[in-house]
PDB file of C-alpha atoms in Angstrom:
ATOM      1  CA  MET A   1       9.469  -3.485  25.545  1.00  0.00           C
ATOM      2  CA  LYS A   2      11.334  -4.560  23.003  1.00  0.00           C
ATOM      3  CA  LYS A   3       9.255  -6.641  20.652  1.00  0.00           C
ATOM      4  CA  ASN A   4      10.211  -9.892  17.357  1.00  0.00           C
ATOM      5  CA  ASP A   5       9.374  -7.532  14.673  1.00  0.00           C
ATOM      6  CA  LEU A   6      12.263  -9.446  12.580  1.00  0.00           C
ATOM      7  CA  ILE A   7       8.757 -10.102   9.941  1.00  0.00           C
ATOM      8  CA  LEU A   8       7.264  -7.094  10.000  1.00  0.00           C
ATOM      9  CA  GLN A   9       9.952  -4.967   9.440  1.00  0.00           C
ATOM     10  CA  THR A  10      12.164  -7.675   6.362  1.00  0.00           C
ATOM     11  CA  THR A  11       7.950  -6.937   4.867  1.00  0.00           C
ATOM     12  CA  THR A  12       8.227  -3.501   5.518  1.00  0.00           C
ATOM     13  CA  LYS A  13      11.624  -2.559   3.894  1.00  0.00           C
ATOM     14  CA  VAL A  14      10.200  -4.177   1.322  1.00  0.00           C
ATOM     15  CA  VAL A  15       6.408  -3.085   0.767  1.00  0.00           C
ATOM     16  CA  THR A  16       7.510   0.438   0.958  1.00  0.00           C
ATOM     17  CA  PHE A  17       9.240   0.988  -1.749  1.00  0.00           C
ATOM     18  CA  ILE A  18       6.617  -0.362  -3.904  1.00  0.00           C
ATOM     19  CA  ILE A  19       4.044   1.673  -2.157  1.00  0.00           C
ATOM     20  CA  ILE A  20       6.038   4.277  -2.743  1.00  0.00           C
ATOM     21  CA  ILE A  21       6.359   3.706  -6.269  1.00  0.00           C
ATOM     22  CA  PHE A  22       2.898   3.179  -7.116  1.00  0.00           C
ATOM     23  CA  ALA A  23       1.794   6.642  -5.692  1.00  0.00           C
ATOM     24  CA  ILE A  24       4.800   8.302  -7.374  1.00  0.00           C
ATOM     25  CA  HIS A  25       2.622   6.868 -10.550  1.00  0.00           C
ATOM     26  CA  LEU A  26      -0.244   7.895  -9.291  1.00  0.00           C
ATOM     27  CA  PHE A  27       0.911  11.179  -9.256  1.00  0.00           C
ATOM     28  CA  PHE A  28       2.319  11.561 -12.797  1.00  0.00           C
ATOM     29  CA  ALA A  29      -0.628   9.315 -13.998  1.00  0.00           C
ATOM     30  CA  GLY A  30      -3.186  12.447 -12.313  1.00  0.00           C
ATOM     31  CA  HIS A  31      -3.590  13.797 -15.442  1.00  0.00           C
ATOM     32  CA  TYR A  32      -4.971  11.687 -18.112  1.00  0.00           C
ATOM     33  CA  THR A  33      -6.133   8.844 -15.621  1.00  0.00           C
ATOM     34  CA  PRO A  34      -8.240   8.331 -12.346  1.00  0.00           C
ATOM     35  CA  GLY A  35      -4.845   9.952  -9.737  1.00  0.00           C
ATOM     36  CA  GLY A  36      -3.120  12.966  -8.577  1.00  0.00           C
ATOM     37  CA  GLY A  37      -1.701  15.136  -5.980  1.00  0.00           C
ATOM     38  CA  PHE A  38      -4.171  14.527  -3.297  1.00  0.00           C
ATOM     39  CA  VAL A  39      -3.574  10.226  -3.579  1.00  0.00           C
ATOM     40  CA  GLY A  40      -0.261  10.242  -4.127  1.00  0.00           C
ATOM     41  CA  GLY A  41      -0.471  12.511  -1.136  1.00  0.00           C
ATOM     42  CA  LEU A  42      -2.507  10.152   0.616  1.00  0.00           C
ATOM     43  CA  THR A  43      -0.713   6.813  -0.495  1.00  0.00           C
ATOM     44  CA  THR A  44       3.279   8.518   0.395  1.00  0.00           C
ATOM     45  CA  SER A  45       2.131   9.083   3.972  1.00  0.00           C
ATOM     46  CA  ALA A  46       0.448   5.228   4.510  1.00  0.00           C
ATOM     47  CA  ALA A  47       3.844   4.117   3.357  1.00  0.00           C
ATOM     48  CA  LEU A  48       5.518   6.348   5.981  1.00  0.00           C
ATOM     49  CA  VAL A  49       2.771   5.399   9.321  1.00  0.00           C
ATOM     50  CA  LEU A  50       4.309   1.823   7.423  1.00  0.00           C
ATOM     51  CA  LEU A  51       7.535   2.460   8.756  1.00  0.00           C
ATOM     52  CA  LEU A  52       6.167   4.074  11.460  1.00  0.00           C
ATOM     53  CA  LEU A  53       4.065   1.149  12.607  1.00  0.00           C
ATOM     54  CA  ALA A  54       7.152  -1.475  12.130  1.00  0.00           C
ATOM     55  CA  PHE A  55      10.371   0.814  13.475  1.00  0.00           C
ATOM     56  CA  ASP A  56       9.673   3.247  16.600  1.00  0.00           C
ATOM     57  CA  ILE A  57       9.603   7.079  15.962  1.00  0.00           C
ATOM     58  CA  LYS A  58      13.278   7.869  16.881  1.00  0.00           C
ATOM     59  CA  THR A  59      14.347   5.931  13.175  1.00  0.00           C
ATOM     60  CA  VAL A  60      12.109   6.951  10.903  1.00  0.00           C
ATOM     61  CA  SER A  61      12.849  10.739  11.678  1.00  0.00           C
ATOM     62  CA  LYS A  62      16.478   9.702  11.588  1.00  0.00           C
ATOM     63  CA  VAL A  63      16.148   8.088   7.979  1.00  0.00           C
ATOM     64  CA  ILE A  64      13.355  10.977   7.085  1.00  0.00           C
ATOM     65  CA  PRO A  65      14.702  13.717   8.149  1.00  0.00           C
ATOM     66  CA  LEU A  66      11.768  15.725   7.213  1.00  0.00           C
ATOM     67  CA  ASP A  67       9.511  19.020   9.265  1.00  0.00           C
ATOM     68  CA  TYR A  68       6.542  18.071   7.876  1.00  0.00           C
ATOM     69  CA  LYS A  69       5.154  21.371   9.521  1.00  0.00           C
ATOM     70  CA  LYS A  70       7.740  23.003   6.377  1.00  0.00           C
ATOM     71  CA  VAL A  71       6.514  20.413   3.697  1.00  0.00           C
ATOM     72  CA  ALA A  72       3.248  21.431   3.766  1.00  0.00           C
ATOM     73  CA  ALA A  73       3.746  25.185   3.815  1.00  0.00           C
ATOM     74  CA  SER A  74       6.771  24.421   1.667  1.00  0.00           C
ATOM     75  CA  GLY A  75       3.231  22.912  -0.524  1.00  0.00           C
ATOM     76  CA  LEU A  76       1.004  25.186  -0.073  1.00  0.00           C
ATOM     77  CA  LEU A  77       3.932  28.081  -1.275  1.00  0.00           C
ATOM     78  CA  LEU A  78       4.260  26.045  -4.975  1.00  0.00           C
ATOM     79  CA  ALA A  79       0.372  26.048  -5.137  1.00  0.00           C
ATOM     80  CA  ILE A  80       0.929  30.316  -4.984  1.00  0.00           C
ATOM     81  CA  LEU A  81       3.890  30.909  -6.986  1.00  0.00           C
ATOM     82  CA  THR A  82       2.340  28.273 -10.176  1.00  0.00           C
ATOM     83  CA  GLY A  83      -0.694  31.027  -9.381  1.00  0.00           C
ATOM     84  CA  LEU A  84       1.166  33.448  -9.182  1.00  0.00           C
ATOM     85  CA  GLY A  85       2.992  32.558 -12.878  1.00  0.00           C
ATOM     86  CA  SER A  86       0.258  33.153 -14.880  1.00  0.00           C
ATOM     87  CA  PHE A  87       0.254  37.398 -13.965  1.00  0.00           C
ATOM     88  CA  ILE A  88       4.002  37.414 -15.815  1.00  0.00           C
ATOM     89  CA  PHE A  89       1.677  36.106 -19.112  1.00  0.00           C
ATOM     90  CA  LYS A  90      -0.757  39.088 -18.052  1.00  0.00           C
ATOM     91  CA  VAL A  91      -3.444  36.023 -17.974  1.00  0.00           C
ATOM     92  CA  PRO A  92      -5.916  35.752 -14.740  1.00  0.00           C
ATOM     93  CA  PHE A  93      -5.099  34.077 -11.282  1.00  0.00           C
ATOM     94  CA  LEU A  94      -4.364  29.976 -11.225  1.00  0.00           C
ATOM     95  CA  THR A  95      -4.580  29.844 -15.436  1.00  0.00           C
ATOM     96  CA  HIS A  96      -2.807  26.848 -16.692  1.00  0.00           C
ATOM     97  CA  THR A  97      -1.242  26.169 -19.875  1.00  0.00           C
ATOM     98  CA  TYR A  98       0.854  22.962 -21.360  1.00  0.00           C
ATOM     99  CA  SER A  99       2.408  21.945 -24.679  1.00  0.00           C
ATOM    100  CA  TYR A 100       3.832  19.212 -26.471  1.00  0.00           C
ATOM    101  CA  PHE A 101       7.977  18.099 -26.015  1.00  0.00           C
ATOM    102  CA  ASN A 102       9.885  15.020 -27.906  1.00  0.00           C
ATOM    103  CA  LEU A 103      12.098  13.508 -24.791  1.00  0.00           C
ATOM    104  CA  PRO A 104      14.376  11.517 -25.654  1.00  0.00           C
ATOM    105  CA  LEU A 105      13.564   9.080 -23.971  1.00  0.00           C
ATOM    106  CA  LEU A 106       9.602   9.161 -23.547  1.00  0.00           C
ATOM    107  CA  GLY A 107       8.451  10.513 -27.222  1.00  0.00           C
ATOM    108  CA  LYS A 108       6.209  12.608 -27.030  1.00  0.00           C
ATOM    109  CA  THR A 109       5.340  13.758 -24.342  1.00  0.00           C
ATOM    110  CA  SER A 110       2.658  17.250 -23.162  1.00  0.00           C
ATOM    111  CA  LEU A 111       3.705  18.729 -20.234  1.00  0.00           C
ATOM    112  CA  ALA A 112       1.907  21.069 -18.148  1.00  0.00           C
ATOM    113  CA  THR A 113       2.124  23.447 -15.447  1.00  0.00           C
ATOM    114  CA  VAL A 114      -0.552  21.847 -13.035  1.00  0.00           C
ATOM    115  CA  VAL A 115       1.546  19.512 -12.357  1.00  0.00           C
ATOM    116  CA  LEU A 116       3.129  22.353 -10.498  1.00  0.00           C
ATOM    117  CA  PHE A 117      -0.355  22.660  -8.565  1.00  0.00           C
ATOM    118  CA  ASP A 118      -0.081  19.344  -8.508  1.00  0.00           C
ATOM    119  CA  LEU A 119       2.530  18.838  -6.528  1.00  0.00           C
ATOM    120  CA  GLY A 120       2.095  21.271  -4.229  1.00  0.00           C
ATOM    121  CA  VAL A 121      -1.175  19.475  -3.573  1.00  0.00           C
ATOM    122  CA  TYR A 122       1.244  16.318  -3.154  1.00  0.00           C
ATOM    123  CA  LEU A 123       3.572  17.962  -0.645  1.00  0.00           C
ATOM    124  CA  VAL A 124       0.032  19.901   1.782  1.00  0.00           C
ATOM    125  CA  VAL A 125      -0.926  15.868   2.320  1.00  0.00           C
ATOM    126  CA  VAL A 126       1.941  14.577   2.979  1.00  0.00           C
ATOM    127  CA  GLY A 127       2.797  16.993   5.399  1.00  0.00           C
ATOM    128  CA  VAL A 128      -0.020  17.328   7.407  1.00  0.00           C
ATOM    129  CA  THR A 129      -1.159  13.757   6.724  1.00  0.00           C
ATOM    130  CA  MET A 130       1.823  13.331   8.390  1.00  0.00           C
ATOM    131  CA  THR A 131       2.039  16.073  11.267  1.00  0.00           C
ATOM    132  CA  ILE A 132      -1.265  14.967  12.292  1.00  0.00           C
ATOM    133  CA  ILE A 133      -0.364  11.304  12.730  1.00  0.00           C
ATOM    134  CA  GLN A 134       2.931  11.893  14.547  1.00  0.00           C
ATOM    135  CA  THR A 135       0.889  14.931  16.710  1.00  0.00           C
ATOM    136  CA  ILE A 136      -1.219  12.239  18.159  1.00  0.00           C
ATOM    137  CA  GLY A 137       1.823   8.936  18.230  1.00  0.00           C
ATOM    138  CA  GLU A 138       4.262  11.642  20.255  1.00  0.00           C
ATOM    139  CA  SER A 139       1.584  12.687  23.131  1.00  0.00           C
ATOM    140  CA  GLU A 140       1.972  10.589  26.327  1.00  0.00           C
TER     141      GLU A 140
ATOM    142  CA  MET B   1     -11.333 -13.323 -27.870  1.00  0.00           C
ATOM    143  CA  THR B   2     -11.267 -16.752 -28.883  1.00  0.00           C
ATOM    144  CA  ALA B   3     -13.588 -19.233 -26.584  1.00  0.00           C
ATOM    145  CA  ILE B   4     -10.873 -20.820 -24.841  1.00  0.00           C
ATOM    146  CA  SER B   5      -9.540 -17.530 -23.740  1.00  0.00           C
ATOM    147  CA  ASP B   6     -12.485 -17.039 -22.614  1.00  0.00           C
ATOM    148  CA  LEU B   7     -13.345 -20.530 -20.787  1.00  0.00           C
ATOM    149  CA  ILE B   8      -9.646 -19.943 -19.383  1.00  0.00           C
ATOM    150  CA  ILE B   9     -10.626 -16.412 -18.362  1.00  0.00           C
ATOM    151  CA  GLY B  10     -14.421 -17.580 -16.725  1.00  0.00           C
ATOM    152  CA  ILE B  11     -12.448 -20.279 -14.772  1.00  0.00           C
ATOM    153  CA  ILE B  12      -9.595 -19.055 -13.326  1.00  0.00           C
ATOM    154  CA  ILE B  13     -12.113 -16.289 -11.511  1.00  0.00           C
ATOM    155  CA  LEU B  14     -14.643 -18.632 -10.765  1.00  0.00           C
ATOM    156  CA  MET B  15     -11.935 -21.286  -8.691  1.00  0.00           C
ATOM    157  CA  GLY B  16     -11.088 -16.850  -7.023  1.00  0.00           C
ATOM    158  CA  ALA B  17     -14.037 -16.499  -6.182  1.00  0.00           C
ATOM    159  CA  LEU B  18     -15.404 -20.222  -4.502  1.00  0.00           C
ATOM    160  CA  LEU B  19     -11.952 -20.131  -3.206  1.00  0.00           C
ATOM    161  CA  THR B  20     -13.575 -17.305  -0.705  1.00  0.00           C
ATOM    162  CA  VAL B  21     -16.374 -18.427  -0.703  1.00  0.00           C
ATOM    163  CA  VAL B  22     -14.364 -20.922   1.045  1.00  0.00           C
ATOM    164  CA  THR B  23     -12.927 -17.849   2.872  1.00  0.00           C
ATOM    165  CA  MET B  24     -16.487 -17.671   4.488  1.00  0.00           C
ATOM    166  CA  ILE B  25     -17.726 -20.733   5.510  1.00  0.00           C
ATOM    167  CA  GLY B  26     -14.181 -21.093   7.358  1.00  0.00           C
ATOM    168  CA  LEU B  27     -14.627 -18.555   9.706  1.00  0.00           C
ATOM    169  CA  ILE B  28     -17.494 -19.239  10.568  1.00  0.00           C
ATOM    170  CA  ARG B  29     -17.024 -22.958  11.256  1.00  0.00           C
ATOM    171  CA  LEU B  30     -13.494 -23.291  13.097  1.00  0.00           C
ATOM    172  CA  PRO B  31     -12.699 -22.762  16.446  1.00  0.00           C
ATOM    173  CA  ASP B  32     -10.358 -20.600  17.694  1.00  0.00           C
ATOM    174  CA  THR B  33      -8.140 -16.942  16.612  1.00  0.00           C
ATOM    175  CA  TYR B  34      -5.695 -19.333  14.821  1.00  0.00           C
ATOM    176  CA  THR B  35      -7.140 -22.023  12.710  1.00  0.00           C
ATOM    177  CA  ARG B  36      -9.763 -19.397  11.436  1.00  0.00           C
ATOM    178  CA  SER B  37      -7.022 -16.825  10.975  1.00  0.00           C
ATOM    179  CA  HIS B  38      -5.085 -20.081   8.336  1.00  0.00           C
ATOM    180  CA  ALA B  39      -8.266 -19.825   6.659  1.00  0.00           C
ATOM    181  CA  ALA B  40      -9.044 -16.029   6.274  1.00  0.00           C
ATOM    182  CA  SER B  41      -4.917 -15.952   5.023  1.00  0.00           C
ATOM    183  CA  LYS B  42      -4.122 -18.363   2.747  1.00  0.00           C
ATOM    184  CA  SER B  43      -7.082 -19.913   0.813  1.00  0.00           C
ATOM    185  CA  ALA B  44      -8.003 -15.595   0.712  1.00  0.00           C
ATOM    186  CA  THR B  45      -5.035 -14.752  -0.699  1.00  0.00           C
ATOM    187  CA  LEU B  46      -5.772 -17.170  -3.173  1.00  0.00           C
ATOM    188  CA  GLY B  47      -8.246 -16.660  -3.842  1.00  0.00           C
ATOM    189  CA  VAL B  48      -8.259 -12.559  -4.614  1.00  0.00           C
ATOM    190  CA  LEU B  49      -5.385 -13.816  -7.123  1.00  0.00           C
ATOM    191  CA  LEU B  50      -6.846 -15.190  -8.763  1.00  0.00           C
ATOM    192  CA  ILE B  51      -9.369 -13.200  -9.212  1.00  0.00           C
ATOM    193  CA  LEU B  52      -6.911 -11.063  -9.940  1.00  0.00           C
ATOM    194  CA  VAL B  53      -4.916 -12.836 -13.126  1.00  0.00           C
ATOM    195  CA  GLY B  54      -8.154 -13.298 -14.654  1.00  0.00           C
ATOM    196  CA  CYS B  55      -9.035  -9.951 -14.949  1.00  0.00           C
ATOM    197  CA  LEU B  56      -4.497  -9.327 -15.767  1.00  0.00           C
ATOM    198  CA  LEU B  57      -5.380 -11.951 -19.001  1.00  0.00           C
ATOM    199  CA  PHE B  58      -8.783 -10.691 -20.094  1.00  0.00           C
ATOM    200  CA  PHE B  59      -7.589  -7.233 -20.668  1.00  0.00           C
ATOM    201  CA  TRP B  60      -4.118  -9.012 -21.364  1.00  0.00           C
ATOM    202  CA  ILE B  61      -5.946 -10.652 -24.607  1.00  0.00           C
ATOM    203  CA  LYS B  62      -8.885  -8.047 -25.239  1.00  0.00           C
ATOM    204  CA  ASP B  63      -6.685  -5.260 -25.132  1.00  0.00           C
ATOM    205  CA  GLY B  64      -3.504  -6.885 -26.163  1.00  0.00           C
ATOM    206  CA  SER B  65      -2.227  -4.583 -22.733  1.00  0.00           C
ATOM    207  CA  ILE B  66      -0.661  -5.244 -19.322  1.00  0.00           C
ATOM    208  CA  ASN B  67      -2.117  -3.351 -16.605  1.00  0.00           C
ATOM    209  CA  GLY B  68       0.721  -2.435 -14.429  1.00  0.00           C
ATOM    210  CA  GLN B  69      -1.270  -1.241 -11.883  1.00  0.00           C
ATOM    211  CA  LEU B  70      -2.704  -5.161 -11.591  1.00  0.00           C
ATOM    212  CA  LEU B  71       0.428  -6.935 -12.003  1.00  0.00           C
ATOM    213  CA  LEU B  72       1.675  -4.586  -8.493  1.00  0.00           C
ATOM    214  CA  GLY B  73      -1.602  -5.331  -7.315  1.00  0.00           C
ATOM    215  CA  ILE B  74      -1.061 -10.061  -7.840  1.00  0.00           C
ATOM    216  CA  VAL B  75       2.424  -9.268  -6.038  1.00  0.00           C
ATOM    217  CA  PHE B  76       1.951  -6.612  -3.182  1.00  0.00           C
ATOM    218  CA  VAL B  77      -0.876  -9.531  -2.101  1.00  0.00           C
ATOM    219  CA  PHE B  78       0.857 -12.027  -2.229  1.00  0.00           C
ATOM    220  CA  ILE B  79       3.553 -10.207  -0.158  1.00  0.00           C
ATOM    221  CA  THR B  80       1.701  -8.722   2.762  1.00  0.00           C
ATOM    222  CA  SER B  81      -1.408 -10.810   3.126  1.00  0.00           C
ATOM    223  CA  PRO B  82       0.101 -14.002   4.640  1.00  0.00           C
ATOM    224  CA  VAL B  83       2.238 -11.026   6.899  1.00  0.00           C
ATOM    225  CA  ALA B  84      -1.618  -9.939   7.270  1.00  0.00           C
ATOM    226  CA  GLY B  85      -2.274 -13.468   8.656  1.00  0.00           C
ATOM    227  CA  HIS B  86       0.957 -14.142  10.862  1.00  0.00           C
ATOM    228  CA  LEU B  87       0.620 -10.637  12.594  1.00  0.00           C
ATOM    229  CA  LEU B  88      -2.737 -11.072  13.183  1.00  0.00           C
ATOM    230  CA  GLY B  89      -2.002 -15.090  15.159  1.00  0.00           C
ATOM    231  CA  ARG B  90       0.902 -12.952  17.136  1.00  0.00           C
ATOM    232  CA  ALA B  91      -1.504 -10.861  18.816  1.00  0.00           C
ATOM    233  CA  ALA B  92      -4.170 -12.974  19.077  1.00  0.00           C
ATOM    234  CA  TYR B  93      -1.540 -15.112  21.315  1.00  0.00           C
ATOM    235  CA  TYR B  94       0.822 -12.829  22.862  1.00  0.00           C
ATOM    236  CA  SER B  95      -2.862 -10.845  24.415  1.00  0.00           C
ATOM    237  CA  GLY B  96      -4.321 -14.680  25.758  1.00  0.00           C
ATOM    238  CA  SER B  97      -6.283 -15.570  23.514  1.00  0.00           C
ATOM    239  CA  PRO B  98      -7.216 -19.276  23.814  1.00  0.00           C
ATOM    240  CA  VAL B  99      -6.389 -21.889  21.515  1.00  0.00           C
ATOM    241  CA  TRP B 100      -9.308 -24.679  21.471  1.00  0.00           C
ATOM    242  CA  LYS B 101      -9.451 -27.564  23.563  1.00  0.00           C
ATOM    243  CA  GLY B 102      -8.819 -29.829  21.431  1.00  0.00           C
ATOM    244  CA  THR B 103      -4.411 -28.957  20.705  1.00  0.00           C
ATOM    245  CA  VAL B 104      -2.679 -31.333  21.681  1.00  0.00           C
ATOM    246  CA  ARG B 105       0.681 -29.316  21.773  1.00  0.00           C
ATOM    247  CA  ASP B 106       1.619 -25.593  22.838  1.00  0.00           C
ATOM    248  CA  ASP B 107       5.504 -25.866  21.990  1.00  0.00           C
ATOM    249  CA  LEU B 108       5.254 -21.203  22.312  1.00  0.00           C
ATOM    250  CA  LYS B 109       4.155 -21.980  25.653  1.00  0.00           C
ATOM    251  CA  ASP B 110       6.966 -23.789  27.318  1.00  0.00           C
ATOM    252  CA  LYS B 111       9.827 -21.607  25.358  1.00  0.00           C
ATOM    253  CA  GLN B 112       8.067 -18.248  26.775  1.00  0.00           C
ATOM    254  CA  LYS B 113       8.470 -19.494  30.296  1.00  0.00           C
ATOM    255  CA  LYS B 114      11.711 -20.095  29.739  1.00  0.00           C
ATOM    256  CA  THR B 115      12.793 -17.465  28.505  1.00  0.00           C
ATOM    257  CA  LYS B 116      10.240 -14.216  29.811  1.00  0.00           C
ATOM    258  CA  HIS B 117       9.821 -12.762  26.482  1.00  0.00           C
ATOM    259  CA  VAL B 118       7.585 -10.436  25.533  1.00  0.00           C
TER     260      VAL B 118
END
């Protein structure tokens, strides 16, 4: 049954970018303001779910060819590796550090290694949520 | 924060709240799904937009900073809320929700018979 979903699909094409940009903003804002890896990941997967609602599951997996189980696994690996990285500097597990840098465009910015751990959380959340939704959606 | 900007922001936010109340009255009093969806998608959108614009102006005048999240929220609600109303009405029509008995013409019904669509 092919439905005439022109309005939904056109709006989805515009709105998905807004949601993903907002998710990236939430992800990077997490250190000083509300936000972080978990909310960013959930918002990103909300954008992907919107794509799944407007188009069918084959089209979306053709546009975004990601195996979400591998995304979750690589996020977990990244989180563990940032924890293990602290052993190189002879400090306890999961010790994080930060420092100030003068970046060319942004000016004085503090870069923290917690962002890498947060990226792991982000990938795990996106991977797990999309795996759950695709598994439920595919089963008849 | 001067008295005039206080007054303008207060009026904007009050108008937004008033439109939301009008939406609620419309949802209770209107007879069928489509007229209710008409009330909910139009006046609720404008009500929420006015409240967000009031917040934006308030923090702009108080702190001197334009909150990007509020701007994004205004654009987002303005795009998505009418589409949600459209989809609700569409889903209600195709699942056979009855129209109000005072309805005089239904163009979509004749079209549907001709093309066997959906």
